[in-house]
XYZ file of C-alpha atoms in Angstrom:
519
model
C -177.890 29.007 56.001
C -178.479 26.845 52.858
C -182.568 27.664 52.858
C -184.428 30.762 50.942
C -185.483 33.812 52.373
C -189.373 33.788 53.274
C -192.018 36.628 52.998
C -194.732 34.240 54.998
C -195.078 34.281 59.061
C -195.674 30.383 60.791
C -198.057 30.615 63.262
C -196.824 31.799 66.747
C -197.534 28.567 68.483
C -194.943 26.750 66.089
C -192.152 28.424 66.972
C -189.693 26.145 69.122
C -188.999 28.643 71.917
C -188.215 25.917 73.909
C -188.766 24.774 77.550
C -187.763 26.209 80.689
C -185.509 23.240 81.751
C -183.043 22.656 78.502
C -182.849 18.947 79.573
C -186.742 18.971 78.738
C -186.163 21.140 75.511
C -183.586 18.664 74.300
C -186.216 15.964 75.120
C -188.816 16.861 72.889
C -187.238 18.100 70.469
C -184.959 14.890 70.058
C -188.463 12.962 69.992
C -189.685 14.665 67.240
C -186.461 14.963 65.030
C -185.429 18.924 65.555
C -182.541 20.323 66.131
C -183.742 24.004 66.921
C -182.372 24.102 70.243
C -178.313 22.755 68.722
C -178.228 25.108 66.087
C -179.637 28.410 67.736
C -177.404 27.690 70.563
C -175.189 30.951 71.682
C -172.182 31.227 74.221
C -172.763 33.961 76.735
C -170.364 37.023 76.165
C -166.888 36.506 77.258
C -167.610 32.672 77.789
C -164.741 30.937 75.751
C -165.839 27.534 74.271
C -162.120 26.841 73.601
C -161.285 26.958 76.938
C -164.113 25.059 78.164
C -162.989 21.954 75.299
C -159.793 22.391 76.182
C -160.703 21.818 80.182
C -158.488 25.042 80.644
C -162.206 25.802 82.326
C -164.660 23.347 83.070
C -166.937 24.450 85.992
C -169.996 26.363 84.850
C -171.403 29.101 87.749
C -174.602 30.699 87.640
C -177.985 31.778 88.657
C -181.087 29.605 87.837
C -181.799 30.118 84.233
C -178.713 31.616 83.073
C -177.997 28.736 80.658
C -175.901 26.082 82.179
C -177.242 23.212 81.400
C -177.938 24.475 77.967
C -174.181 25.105 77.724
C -173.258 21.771 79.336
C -175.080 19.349 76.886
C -174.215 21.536 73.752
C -170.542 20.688 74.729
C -171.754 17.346 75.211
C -172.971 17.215 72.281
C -170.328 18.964 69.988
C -168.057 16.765 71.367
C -169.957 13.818 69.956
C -167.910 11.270 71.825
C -168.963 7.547 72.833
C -166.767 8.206 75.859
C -169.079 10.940 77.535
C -171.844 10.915 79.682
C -174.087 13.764 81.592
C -174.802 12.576 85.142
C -177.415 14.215 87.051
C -177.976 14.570 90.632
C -181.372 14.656 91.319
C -183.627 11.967 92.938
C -187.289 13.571 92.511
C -187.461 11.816 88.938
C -190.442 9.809 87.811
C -188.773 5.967 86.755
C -190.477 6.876 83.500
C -189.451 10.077 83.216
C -185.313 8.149 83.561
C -186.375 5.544 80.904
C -186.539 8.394 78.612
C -183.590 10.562 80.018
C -181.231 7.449 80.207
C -182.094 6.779 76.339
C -182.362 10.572 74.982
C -179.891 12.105 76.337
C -176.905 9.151 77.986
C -177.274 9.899 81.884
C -176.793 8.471 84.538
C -179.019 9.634 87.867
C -177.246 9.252 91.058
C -179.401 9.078 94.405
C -178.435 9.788 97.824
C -180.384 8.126 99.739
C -179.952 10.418 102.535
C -178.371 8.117 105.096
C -175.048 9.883 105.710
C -173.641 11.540 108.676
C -172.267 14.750 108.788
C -168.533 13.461 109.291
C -168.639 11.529 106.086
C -165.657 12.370 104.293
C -167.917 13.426 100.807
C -164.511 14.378 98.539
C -163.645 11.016 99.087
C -166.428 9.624 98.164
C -167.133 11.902 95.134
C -163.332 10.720 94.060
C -164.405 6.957 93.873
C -167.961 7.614 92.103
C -165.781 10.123 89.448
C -163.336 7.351 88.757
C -165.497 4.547 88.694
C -167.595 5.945 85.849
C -164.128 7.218 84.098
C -163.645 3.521 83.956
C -167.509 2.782 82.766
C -166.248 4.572 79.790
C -163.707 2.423 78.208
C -163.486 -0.777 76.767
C -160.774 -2.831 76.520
C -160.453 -1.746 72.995
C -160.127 1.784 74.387
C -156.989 0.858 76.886
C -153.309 0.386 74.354
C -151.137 -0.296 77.320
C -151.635 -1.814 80.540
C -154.947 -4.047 80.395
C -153.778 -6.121 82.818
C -154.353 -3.157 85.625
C -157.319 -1.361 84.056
C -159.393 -4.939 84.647
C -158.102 -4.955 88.065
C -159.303 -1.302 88.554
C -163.030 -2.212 87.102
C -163.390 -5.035 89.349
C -162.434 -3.287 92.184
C -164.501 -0.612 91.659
C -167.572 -2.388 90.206
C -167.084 -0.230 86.784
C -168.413 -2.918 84.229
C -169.062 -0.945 81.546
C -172.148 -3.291 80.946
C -173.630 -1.103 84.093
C -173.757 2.044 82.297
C -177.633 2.118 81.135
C -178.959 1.447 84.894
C -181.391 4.241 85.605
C -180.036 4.632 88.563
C -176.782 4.540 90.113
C -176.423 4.910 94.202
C -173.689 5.515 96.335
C -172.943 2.354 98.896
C -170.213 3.191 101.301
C -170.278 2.963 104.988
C -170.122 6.809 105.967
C -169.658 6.115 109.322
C -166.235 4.074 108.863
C -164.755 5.137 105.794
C -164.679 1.549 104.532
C -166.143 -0.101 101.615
C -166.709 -3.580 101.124
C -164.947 -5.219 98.063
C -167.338 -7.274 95.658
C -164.029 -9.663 94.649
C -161.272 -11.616 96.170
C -157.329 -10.347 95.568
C -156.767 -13.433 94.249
C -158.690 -12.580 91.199
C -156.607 -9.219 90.582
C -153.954 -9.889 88.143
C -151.015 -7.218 89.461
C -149.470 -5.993 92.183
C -152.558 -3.587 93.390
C -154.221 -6.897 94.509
C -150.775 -7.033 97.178
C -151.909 -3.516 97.869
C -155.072 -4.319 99.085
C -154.222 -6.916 100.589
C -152.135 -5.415 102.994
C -154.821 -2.795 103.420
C -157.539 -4.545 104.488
C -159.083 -3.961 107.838
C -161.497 -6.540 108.128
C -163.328 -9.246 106.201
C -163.013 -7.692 102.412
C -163.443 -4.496 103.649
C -160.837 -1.729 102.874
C -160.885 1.924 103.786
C -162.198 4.190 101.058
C -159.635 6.532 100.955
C -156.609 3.830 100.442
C -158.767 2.498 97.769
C -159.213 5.778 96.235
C -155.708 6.549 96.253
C -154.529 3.129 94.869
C -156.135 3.453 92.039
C -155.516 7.500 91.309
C -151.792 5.892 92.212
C -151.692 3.442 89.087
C -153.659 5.923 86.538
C -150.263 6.933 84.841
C -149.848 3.177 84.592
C -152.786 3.582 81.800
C -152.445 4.339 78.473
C -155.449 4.893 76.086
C -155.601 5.114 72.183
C -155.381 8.534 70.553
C -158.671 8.880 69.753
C -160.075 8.159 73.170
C -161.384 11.351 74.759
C -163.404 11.133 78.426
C -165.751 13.109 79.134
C -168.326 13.589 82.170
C -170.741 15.931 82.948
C -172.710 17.155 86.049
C -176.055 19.086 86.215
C -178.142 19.783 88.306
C -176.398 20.035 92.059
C -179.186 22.268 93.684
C -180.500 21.524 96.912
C -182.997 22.945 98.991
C -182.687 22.998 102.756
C -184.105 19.727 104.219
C -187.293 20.244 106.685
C -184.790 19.281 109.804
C -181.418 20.365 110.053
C -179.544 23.344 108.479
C -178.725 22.413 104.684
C -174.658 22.262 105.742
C -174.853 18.501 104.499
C -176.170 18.984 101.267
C -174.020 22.188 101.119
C -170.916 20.175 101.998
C -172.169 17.177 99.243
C -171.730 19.902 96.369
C -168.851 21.745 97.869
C -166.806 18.529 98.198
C -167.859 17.459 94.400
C -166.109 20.460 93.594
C -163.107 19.831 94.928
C -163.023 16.290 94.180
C -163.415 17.521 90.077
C -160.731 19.850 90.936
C -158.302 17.270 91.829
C -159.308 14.340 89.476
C -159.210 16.646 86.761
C -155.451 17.676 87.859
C -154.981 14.008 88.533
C -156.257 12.818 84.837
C -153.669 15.548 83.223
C -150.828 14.492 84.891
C -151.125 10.758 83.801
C -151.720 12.040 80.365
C -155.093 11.058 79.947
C -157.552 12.871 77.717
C -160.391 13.211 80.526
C -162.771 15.831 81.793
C -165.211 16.590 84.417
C -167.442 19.509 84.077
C -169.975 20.318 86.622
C -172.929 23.040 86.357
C -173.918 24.514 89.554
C -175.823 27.482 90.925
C -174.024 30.350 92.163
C -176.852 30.582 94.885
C -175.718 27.549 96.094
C -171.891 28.747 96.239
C -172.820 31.207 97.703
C -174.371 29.597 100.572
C -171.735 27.288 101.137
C -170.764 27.612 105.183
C -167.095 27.850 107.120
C -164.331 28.339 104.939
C -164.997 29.308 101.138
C -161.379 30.746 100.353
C -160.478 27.596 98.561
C -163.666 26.999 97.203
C -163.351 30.966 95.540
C -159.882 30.002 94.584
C -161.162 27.170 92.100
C -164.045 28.658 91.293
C -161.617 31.870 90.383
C -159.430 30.046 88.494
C -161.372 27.155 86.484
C -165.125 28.532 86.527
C -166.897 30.553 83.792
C -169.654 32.524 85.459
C -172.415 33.197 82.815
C -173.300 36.266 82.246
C -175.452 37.691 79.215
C -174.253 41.441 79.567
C -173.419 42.939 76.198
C -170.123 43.565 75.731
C -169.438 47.247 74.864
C -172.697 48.607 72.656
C -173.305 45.187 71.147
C -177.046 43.866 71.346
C -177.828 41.088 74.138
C -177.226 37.759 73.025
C -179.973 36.466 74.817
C -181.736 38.299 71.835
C -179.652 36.631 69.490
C -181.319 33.425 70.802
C -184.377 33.885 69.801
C -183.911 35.579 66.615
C -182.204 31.893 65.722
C -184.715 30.072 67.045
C -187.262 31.352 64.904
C -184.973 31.225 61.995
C -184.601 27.681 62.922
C -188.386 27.446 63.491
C -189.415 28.682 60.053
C -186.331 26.546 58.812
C -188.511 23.650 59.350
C -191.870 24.711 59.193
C -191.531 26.760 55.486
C -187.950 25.179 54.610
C -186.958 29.128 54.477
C -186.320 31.867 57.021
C -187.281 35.395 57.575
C -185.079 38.265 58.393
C -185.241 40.782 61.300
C -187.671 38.106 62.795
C -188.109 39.738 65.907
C -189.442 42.997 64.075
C -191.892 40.445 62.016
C -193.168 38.669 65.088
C -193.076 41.300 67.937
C -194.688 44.556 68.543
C -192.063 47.432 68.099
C -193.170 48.441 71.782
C -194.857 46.690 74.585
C -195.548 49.190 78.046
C -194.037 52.271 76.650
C -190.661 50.516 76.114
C -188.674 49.456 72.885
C -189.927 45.633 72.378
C -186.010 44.047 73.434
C -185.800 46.524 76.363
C -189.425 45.163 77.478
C -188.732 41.464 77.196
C -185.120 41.773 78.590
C -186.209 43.317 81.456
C -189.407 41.476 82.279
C -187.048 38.400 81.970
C -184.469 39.718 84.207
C -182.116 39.115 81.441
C -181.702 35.591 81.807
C -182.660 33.290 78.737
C -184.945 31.137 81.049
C -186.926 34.851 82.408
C -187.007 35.851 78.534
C -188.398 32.217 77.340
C -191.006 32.653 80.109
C -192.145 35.928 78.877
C -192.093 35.052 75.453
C -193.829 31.890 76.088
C -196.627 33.094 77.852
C -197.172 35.891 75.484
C -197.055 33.398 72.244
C -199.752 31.244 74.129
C -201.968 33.866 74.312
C -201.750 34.585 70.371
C -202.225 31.268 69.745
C -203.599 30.365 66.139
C -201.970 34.149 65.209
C -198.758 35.192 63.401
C -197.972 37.662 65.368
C -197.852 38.722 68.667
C -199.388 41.870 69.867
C -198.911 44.188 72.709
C -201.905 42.924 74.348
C -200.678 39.173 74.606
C -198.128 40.322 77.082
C -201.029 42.041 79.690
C -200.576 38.748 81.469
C -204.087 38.699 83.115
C -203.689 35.239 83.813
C -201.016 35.779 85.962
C -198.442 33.228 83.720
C -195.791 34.604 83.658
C -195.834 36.590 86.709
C -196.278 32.930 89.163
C -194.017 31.419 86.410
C -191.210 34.104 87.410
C -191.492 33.830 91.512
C -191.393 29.941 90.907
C -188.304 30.881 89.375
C -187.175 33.070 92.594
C -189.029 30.901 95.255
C -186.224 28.167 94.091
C -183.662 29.795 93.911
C -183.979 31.287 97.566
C -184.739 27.707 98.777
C -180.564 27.136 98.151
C -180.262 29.604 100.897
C -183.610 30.084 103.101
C -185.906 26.877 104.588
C -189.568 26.899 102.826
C -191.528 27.976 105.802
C -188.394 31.517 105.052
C -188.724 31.581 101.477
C -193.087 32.134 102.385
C -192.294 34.711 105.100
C -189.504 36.596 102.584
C -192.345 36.782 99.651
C -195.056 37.593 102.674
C -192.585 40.438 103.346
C -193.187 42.033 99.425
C -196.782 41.273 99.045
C -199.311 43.402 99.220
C -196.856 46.417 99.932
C -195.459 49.125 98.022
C -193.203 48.121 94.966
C -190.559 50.522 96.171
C -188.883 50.771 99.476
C -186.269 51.447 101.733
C -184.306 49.414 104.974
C -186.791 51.261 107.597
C -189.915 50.157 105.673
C -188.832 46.422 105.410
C -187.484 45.956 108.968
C -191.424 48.074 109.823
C -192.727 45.375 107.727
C -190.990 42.627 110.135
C -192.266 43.782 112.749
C -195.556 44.200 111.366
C -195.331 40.160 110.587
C -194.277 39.604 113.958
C -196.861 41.394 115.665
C -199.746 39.172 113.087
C -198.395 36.003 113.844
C -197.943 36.898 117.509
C -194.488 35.331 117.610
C -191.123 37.196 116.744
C -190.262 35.394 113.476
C -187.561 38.264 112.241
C -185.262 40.288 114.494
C -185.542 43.495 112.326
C -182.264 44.931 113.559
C -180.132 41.487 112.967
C -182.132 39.887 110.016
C -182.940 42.668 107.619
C -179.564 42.828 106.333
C -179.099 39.490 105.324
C -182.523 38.876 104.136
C -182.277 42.144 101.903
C -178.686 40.571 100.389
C -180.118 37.210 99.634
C -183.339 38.564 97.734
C -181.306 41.297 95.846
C -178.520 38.451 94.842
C -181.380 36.266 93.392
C -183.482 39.402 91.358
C -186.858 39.135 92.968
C -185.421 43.119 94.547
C -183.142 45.694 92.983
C -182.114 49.216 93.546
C -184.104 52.290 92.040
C -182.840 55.896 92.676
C -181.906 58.943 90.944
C -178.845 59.893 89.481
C -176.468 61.925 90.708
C -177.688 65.156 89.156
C -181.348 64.247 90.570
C -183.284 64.207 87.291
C -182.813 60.279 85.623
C -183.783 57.270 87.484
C -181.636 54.185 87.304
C -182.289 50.927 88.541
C -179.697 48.439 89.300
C -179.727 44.606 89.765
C -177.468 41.514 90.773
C -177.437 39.771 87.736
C -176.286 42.997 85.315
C -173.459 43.456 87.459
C -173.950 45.035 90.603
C -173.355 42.226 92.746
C -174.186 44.194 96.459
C -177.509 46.426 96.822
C -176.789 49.811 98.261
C -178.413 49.774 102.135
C -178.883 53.106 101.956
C -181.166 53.393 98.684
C -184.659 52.491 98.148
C -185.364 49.114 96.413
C -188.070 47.623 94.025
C -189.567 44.687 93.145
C -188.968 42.862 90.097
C -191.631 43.760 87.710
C -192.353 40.599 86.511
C -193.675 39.208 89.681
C -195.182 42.886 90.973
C -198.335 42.038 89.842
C -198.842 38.468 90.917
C -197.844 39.874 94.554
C -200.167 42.588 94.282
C -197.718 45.334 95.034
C -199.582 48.683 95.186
């Protein structure tokens, strides 16, 4: 590592654990001139970076705090390109909070403003935004062979590259009609796409979206870019909650149709030779809540997604481990200019609860970086001014962790469940026994029922497919008893065991048992 072996501990509160949303992490720690969180960075286990440069793979499935956005802008960042940019989709964002963003880390935020229909043809419309901001990218400088029709492409699609540090970029196209209204003449195109146009316009200098869209994808192979010009854009953060009125499907569709516009531009950009990528992070929640027809949707997924999963391989230690063993390394790296070995045995009780120290914290975290950074977190706050942590730091009486975690749960149900069903789902585990079976939670349906004095949950219909969504996120696994009746065994979405057995009991997570006041 190029730095000395220590025998002194830094305080608890200066190691860089990091923040719950990477984006943050990368933030700060860009602000004050670290780079803990670039050089402790691991892959999960059977996640192949190759194939992810290569855009062999380049869609990144997971549940909330598995890592993807971590993994996004570290290949953002390795590939230390001009011609790359992270654009996220998210309009809850403080303008100063962009300022920063747009400066730190090269983004662009796009909006919806929320005014489309539910007919709007969205993979269209995803198609235009992707290869407008393809376009953002390059310079002239960039483009060895046919100029001419790459300035003709940015003026028809607004793609100055000038443009590229707004803080916000918004969609404008007329949902209802499928047209879009052209910002210059086609007299000031230089080639024959301005004939094109021409003969496609419907009204004014208005032209349907689609022929627009396809014009352009048409002349691509028409471009030819210097060797060293590699494209790059990447997606985060395409999680939605279900809006107050309506069902979610619109949102739903907005992501699903992303997908498949990435899918095809990314097909479209290899076939004209071009050395461009779109990656896109999204939640498997959200995938999995996607309505109607999902076989194609699985099929791309299937064959271009890496789902992230921390499982060990084989006997081999979690990585997630491995994470923060480099992070302190990293940590006393900067602090002490040297770095301790075994740090977790130097920092870390040997056992917290009865339980080997990694078991503790990988299960409290629900083995999940983000659940283990949490845990960690908390517990280091508590020690604060110490150098090292003790068992007692991790008692969490102030409840921490534990709301921390069913924040963490709450939003990822919200992909699938309206707020006012996310409440009645945790009302359903609060307050009750940690472990139970189908007959006790459709009892405890009832039981709501009967104390709001309205029906609510139809226990013979609902309890299925409420039990499936809490199990898929973690807040609920299986417990039971091997087969020869003497060791208990738990088993949980996220380590592999994608469907709960109906006809075993089920407990609580025990991060959050406490916070719900499971008895």
């Amino acid at each position: 590592m190029g730095s000395e072996l220590t025998s002194r501990n830094i305080e608890v509160q200066k190691i860089r654990f990091g923040d719950p949303d990477a984006l943050h992490e990368f933030m700060k720690q860009d602000r004050d001139g670290s780079s803990v969180l670039q050089n402790a960075f691991v892959a999960p286990p059977r996640t192949s970076l190759e194939e992810l440069r290569s855009g062999a793979r380049f869609l990144l499935i997971g549940p909330k705090g598995s890592g993807k956005t971590t993994l996004l802008l570290h290949l953002k960042r390795s590939e230390n390109s001009q011609h790359g940019r992270l654009i996220l989709f998210k309009s809850s964002i403080r303008a100063e909070d962009r300022a920063n963003l747009d400066k730190l880390t090269e983004m662009i935020f796009l909006e919806d403003a929320g005014k489309y229909s539910f007919e709007t043809d969205y993979r269209t419309i995803w198609e235009w935004y992707i290869l407008k901001n393809f376009l953002r990218l390059l310079s002239d400088d960039d483009v060895l062979s046919g100029n001419k029709l790459f300035k003709d492409m940015v003026l028809l699609l607004e793609a100055d590259s000038k443009k590229f540090s707004a803080m916000l970029d918004s969609i404008k196209v007329d949902g209802a009609k499928g047209n879009i209204k052209l910002s210059v003449g086609t007299g000031a195109l230089q080639t024959e796409i301005g004939a094109e146009i021409n003969a496609r316009r419907v009204s004014g200098n208005q032209v349907p979206l689609l022929d627009l869209v396809r014009l352009v994808q048409g002349a691509l192979p028409n471009i030819r870019l210097r060797d060293n010009v590699r494209c790059r854009l990447y997606f985060d953060e395409l999680e939605f909650a279900l809006e107050k009125c309506g069902s979610g499907e619109r949102d739903r569709r907005m992501v699903r149709d992303l997908i498949f516009a990435i899918y095809r531009t990314n097909l479209l950009f290899q076939d004209a030779g071009l050395d461009a990528l779109c990656y896109a992070a999204i939640r498997s929640e959200v995938i999995h809540s996607f309505p109607g027809s999902t076989q194609e949707v699985n099929k791309i997924t299937r064959s271009f997604g890496v789902t992230l999963s921390w499982e060990p391989v084989g006997e081999q230690k979690s990585a997630i481990l491995d994470i923060f063993e480099r992070k302190i390394i990293q940590s006393e790296i900067e602090e002490l200019g040297g770095y301790s070995e075994n740090p977790l045995e130097r920092y870390f009780p040997s056992e917290v609860g009865g339980k080997p120290f990694p078991k503790y914290i990988l299960d409290m975290g629900g083995h999940r970086p983000r659940g283990v950074l949490l845990c960690l977190t908390a517990a280091a706050d508590r020690a604060w001014g110490e150098t090292k942590v003790m068992p007692h730091h991790f008692e969490d009486d102030d409840n921490s962790f534990g709301n921390a975690m069913l924040d963490e749960f709450r939003e990822e149900l919200s992909a699938t469940l309206f707020e006012e069903e996310v409440d009645l789902s945790i009302a359903l585990l609060r307050a009750h026994k940690p472990v139970f079976g189908m007959p006790d939670f459709r009892k405890r349906m009832s039981v709501l029922n009967q104390a709001m004095g309205e029906r609510r949950f139809d226990p013979a219909k609902d309890a299925v497919k409420l039990i499936q969504t809490l199990y898929r996120v973690g807040i609920i696994g299986n417990t039971f008893f091997s087969e020869e009746g003497n060791h208990p065994r738990q088993t949980w979405a996220n380590r592999g065991y994608f469907n709960p057995s109906l006809d075993k009991n089920f407990v609580v997570h025990p991060s959050v048992q406490k916070v719900l006041q499971t008895t």
